[in-house]
Amino acid sequence: MRRPDLHRHLSVPRCVRRLGVVWLALALALTAQAQARTLHFAADTEPSRALTIYGVLDPPQVRPLLSDFHRRHPDIAIDYHNLETLALHARVLQERDTSRADVILSPAMPWQYQLANEGLSSPIDSPAAADWPSWARWRQELFGFTFEPIVMVYRRDLARRMIPPESHADLLSLLRQHSRQLDHRVVTYDPRRSGAGYTYAIEDARISARYWDLVEALGNSNSALETTTAAMLEGLSDGRYWIGYNLIGSYVQDYVAEHPELVMVVPQDYALVLQRLVMMSRHAPHPDTARRFIDYLLSASAQRLLATQTTLGAVHPSVDGAGTAADLRDRLGEAIRPVQIGPGLLATLDRLKRQTLLEQWQQAFDNRPTHAGGPLADPSPLPDAATE
Amino acid sequence: MTLLRRWRLSHLSLYRRLMIWLFCPLAMLVAIMLLQAWFASREAADRAFDRLLDAASLSIAEQVRWQQSRLWMDLPPSALEMLATDAQERVFYALYDAQGHFVTGNRSLPSLPPAKAGQMSYGDVISRDMPLRLGVLRSRLEGWDRSDRFEVRVAQSREGRQALANQLFLASFVNIVIIAALAMVVVLLSARFALEPLTRLRRAIRQRDPRTLAPLELALPRELAELRQALNELLARMRRVRANQERFIGDASHQLRTPLAGLSAHAELAMRQSEPAAWREALVTMHGTATKTARLAGQLLSMTRLNNPEATPAKRSVDLAALAQRCVRESFARHHRHGIDLGVDVPDHAVMVSATDWQLEEALNNLIENAALYGARQITVQVTDAPTRLVVTDDGPGIPESQRLLVLRPFHRGQEAGDGTGLGLAIVDSIARAHDIRLLLQTANPDHPERPGLCVVLIFTAT
């Protein structure tokens, strides 16, 4: 899965909020796409302890968390490495026996689950971990600490032409009724090129067989296919697209706040929910600080921070208000479908499964029988646990 | 060493002995039951969870097909979710083709030897330091054109099985412990009840008057009734022994009193006379009586010595021939004076027996003396070899057959006439008993009705 490059341009922090933030390193990666960024918080006291985090969470979202944690534990020097999801996965596997990271957090749920299933995580024995809602954790090893719905976005002026969609069913009927008007006007993830798009496709398909009708309708109206939420939002903002389907809510929320011409909709019939999964590395060099950090992430105060200062959404049952799981559940009830943290995720990563699903998707999208153009090439290299 | 002695079984109380013999097997039994329960619960848990492997691999195998010139599989996520129970096991799967090449999966898993029955085989494997339960399903494609074989291998970590096994074992453990506790209580109580008659017996014995020899009257279980009977038999023997002793003492004092009274009467009579000749005559008579009394006292003494069960003198190897010759030589002169023909007939070689020599001498002397006292004129001492016998034959009046058992009792004389003390044959009998010697009284010369004579045979048992 690719991280939506919402914050590709570097934003220098406007003010240094905490004295603890002494040093912020921004390092450009070798490739143009993969910009590895590093946040560093030096310890304020001696002796100091270290904490290394590999994460897929942009600095603006993670900084409030890290600085709050640093304020509480000034003796811990934090190294935060922001990576691409696949790069993170590859790096963790590469360092499986000589881990450098203490904490690994990523929204690529199947990949994170695969690492934990392989035994690369280690359990956290703390009351906070034990009390964490069971639907948001696997064993005591993998914790979903954010709550990010997958949403639809439409342009405010769409309402003048038709009733904007509020659910998947609405979207399908809109596409069927206004297929000519919406020609080239709908945008969604390309599951063949984007890991995130593929994950949502497989979850959508599991939830409803009518998903294939939707794909067919999307194909009929020649929908555009993008690989990142950012690209879709830019297209929507430019007016190239009118409706975006399956965008990551946490990024949309930020963007919509600055672009009033866009409206975010959490689908009424069902809303997939993505969770960022955090785990402690099995060979963590600093298990102490790692445990402390994960404990902090699962604490009510960190969750409140997530709800108020970021768009990530809090999971903690005692935290409510806007931007929390409780709030979303209150509004949508049963329609909330968090991606289950379980071995079903492993199927997502199966190479043959992927080809099968993508073929089917292609077939539905193109309205043509499969195998017409010969076997599909493996869409993009995915790490294969069995051949590593 | 002292510890060993302390723990020797013979020193332990009956109660402790019972406890040890009941509790050791009980503890062993409990240990065996626990071990068996442990294995059974593990097996039950494995059986239950193997069903999951079974179902998951079947569900995966259903999705295997031939597509794009290769084995193909649309992995159903539910198949994997099936494998994760509440224990959230780690789950692994892999598809292998007929040649054993990895087709797809999240980990390469080993194969297992085919099971005897059914398609599925199970096994415990260690994969990358992770203990896993592996199930291998052998199947083949069921298409029109292809029927390739393939293997679906699924594995899960053992947490769920462990939890179930522990739970099952805990239940059995509680059961077994409760049963063992009950058994212990029962054992303790039953041992107390079983030993209770023993306590009663002990009390009954302790509370008895030490002088009484009356039999024990006490209701006891069979095993102890035997003991009581044995005790009563012992008591009866003791009563008989005491009665014998009392009679012996009575007889002895009576026997001693008669000659002493005679002595006193003679002395008194003599003192009234003034004739020295009469004095002399009285003195001679008194001397005879005194000699007889002295012999009686000597015989009483040796009888007492012989009947003392505490003193069992050591037996030595004794030459019977030499012993007979010695005795005859010593008493020959005395009997010769009284005109008694005393002869000895022994083999040339030594005849060895294991005995106490002074007792044998005593017996032989008594027999010779006895014959002389009851009017024998000819006494022959004979020693024979094989069988080893000592025979004393005389030509006296003999003993009628009806009297022969009675004469062996102390103070019973064959004839009222004669100077016998009535102890001679009783002493011989005692000595014969102490030496395991058969004592036979026979008629020496049955053809002679007036003087049939007596033949006393001592037959030595082979040693």
Tab-separated table of C-alpha atoms in Angstrom, chain A residues 96 113-121 134 137-141 202 206 282 340-353 355-357 359-360 371 374-376 384-388, chain B residues 65 67-96 102-108 127-130 155 157-160:
chain	number	residue	atom	x	y	z
A	96	ARG	CA	14.102	-9.670	11.501
A	113	TYR	CA	-0.673	-8.779	10.598
A	114	GLN	CA	1.632	-10.941	8.562
A	115	LEU	CA	4.630	-9.687	10.535
A	116	ALA	CA	2.910	-10.397	13.831
A	117	ASN	CA	1.709	-13.817	12.654
A	118	GLU	CA	5.288	-14.617	11.731
A	119	GLY	CA	6.214	-13.972	15.333
A	120	LEU	CA	8.077	-10.729	14.772
A	121	SER	CA	6.043	-8.963	17.425
A	134	SER	CA	-10.743	-7.087	21.634
A	137	ARG	CA	-6.244	-6.042	18.902
A	138	TRP	CA	-4.720	-9.390	18.122
A	139	ARG	CA	-3.405	-11.247	21.144
A	140	GLN	CA	-1.516	-8.757	23.274
A	141	GLU	CA	0.764	-8.072	20.348
A	202	ILE	CA	-11.141	-7.319	-1.231
A	206	ARG	CA	-16.336	-9.770	1.133
A	282	ARG	CA	10.335	-9.116	18.953
A	340	GLN	CA	-10.990	-7.496	11.208
A	341	ILE	CA	-7.560	-8.068	12.665
A	342	GLY	CA	-7.319	-11.781	12.069
A	343	PRO	CA	-5.904	-14.472	9.837
A	344	GLY	CA	-8.397	-13.502	7.127
A	345	LEU	CA	-5.948	-10.696	6.388
A	346	LEU	CA	-3.405	-13.299	5.333
A	347	ALA	CA	-5.641	-14.249	2.435
A	348	THR	CA	-5.340	-10.667	1.200
A	349	LEU	CA	-1.611	-11.194	0.777
A	350	ASP	CA	-1.882	-14.483	-1.069
A	351	ARG	CA	-0.340	-14.056	-4.507
A	352	LEU	CA	-2.860	-16.251	-6.310
A	353	LYS	CA	-5.740	-14.730	-4.374
A	355	GLN	CA	-4.393	-12.328	-9.118
A	356	THR	CA	-7.789	-13.987	-8.907
A	357	LEU	CA	-9.418	-10.948	-7.374
A	359	GLU	CA	-8.778	-10.575	-12.727
A	360	GLN	CA	-12.313	-10.581	-11.531
A	371	HIS	CA	-8.105	-14.329	-19.917
A	374	GLY	CA	-3.750	-13.591	-21.499
A	375	PRO	CA	-2.768	-14.141	-17.937
A	376	LEU	CA	-2.333	-11.054	-15.887
A	384	ASP	CA	6.171	-12.911	-0.449
A	385	ALA	CA	6.587	-14.355	2.985
A	386	ALA	CA	7.014	-17.856	1.681
A	387	THR	CA	9.962	-17.133	-0.543
A	388	GLU	CA	11.894	-14.767	1.622
B	65	ARG	CA	-8.177	-25.672	-9.569
B	67	GLN	CA	-5.887	-22.281	-14.287
B	68	GLN	CA	-3.424	-20.609	-16.580
B	69	SER	CA	-1.472	-23.867	-16.962
B	70	ARG	CA	-0.794	-24.193	-13.274
B	71	LEU	CA	-2.330	-25.064	-9.957
B	72	TRP	CA	-4.469	-22.172	-8.893
B	73	MET	CA	-6.254	-21.345	-5.678
B	74	ASP	CA	-8.647	-18.631	-4.610
B	75	LEU	CA	-7.829	-18.686	-0.912
B	76	PRO	CA	-10.999	-18.241	1.153
B	77	PRO	CA	-10.257	-15.932	4.119
B	78	SER	CA	-12.842	-17.813	6.175
B	79	ALA	CA	-10.707	-20.955	5.960
B	80	LEU	CA	-7.895	-19.162	7.739
B	81	GLU	CA	-10.221	-17.445	10.191
B	82	MET	CA	-11.584	-20.882	11.067
B	83	LEU	CA	-8.151	-21.835	12.338
B	84	ALA	CA	-7.931	-18.956	14.776
B	85	THR	CA	-10.006	-19.696	17.846
B	86	ASP	CA	-10.375	-17.520	20.922
B	87	ALA	CA	-6.734	-18.198	21.654
B	88	GLN	CA	-5.826	-16.268	18.483
B	89	GLU	CA	-3.371	-18.794	17.179
B	90	ARG	CA	-0.804	-18.028	14.556
B	91	VAL	CA	-1.922	-19.513	11.281
B	92	PHE	CA	0.107	-20.813	8.351
B	93	TYR	CA	-0.919	-22.403	5.112
B	94	ALA	CA	0.748	-23.557	1.940
B	95	LEU	CA	-0.204	-25.276	-1.279
B	96	TYR	CA	2.226	-27.757	-2.809
B	102	PHE	CA	5.635	-24.566	-3.284
B	103	VAL	CA	2.720	-22.974	-5.131
B	104	THR	CA	1.479	-20.411	-2.671
B	105	GLY	CA	1.239	-19.834	1.044
B	106	ASN	CA	2.575	-17.682	3.834
B	107	ARG	CA	5.305	-20.054	4.917
B	108	SER	CA	6.976	-23.151	3.564
B	127	SER	CA	9.052	-24.292	12.162
B	128	ARG	CA	11.451	-21.390	12.666
B	129	ASP	CA	11.566	-21.941	16.449
B	130	MET	CA	7.785	-22.045	16.574
B	155	ALA	CA	-0.589	-25.200	10.618
B	157	SER	CA	0.337	-22.519	16.916
B	158	ARG	CA	-0.513	-24.520	20.007
B	159	GLU	CA	-1.982	-21.899	22.401
B	160	GLY	CA	-5.602	-22.959	21.980
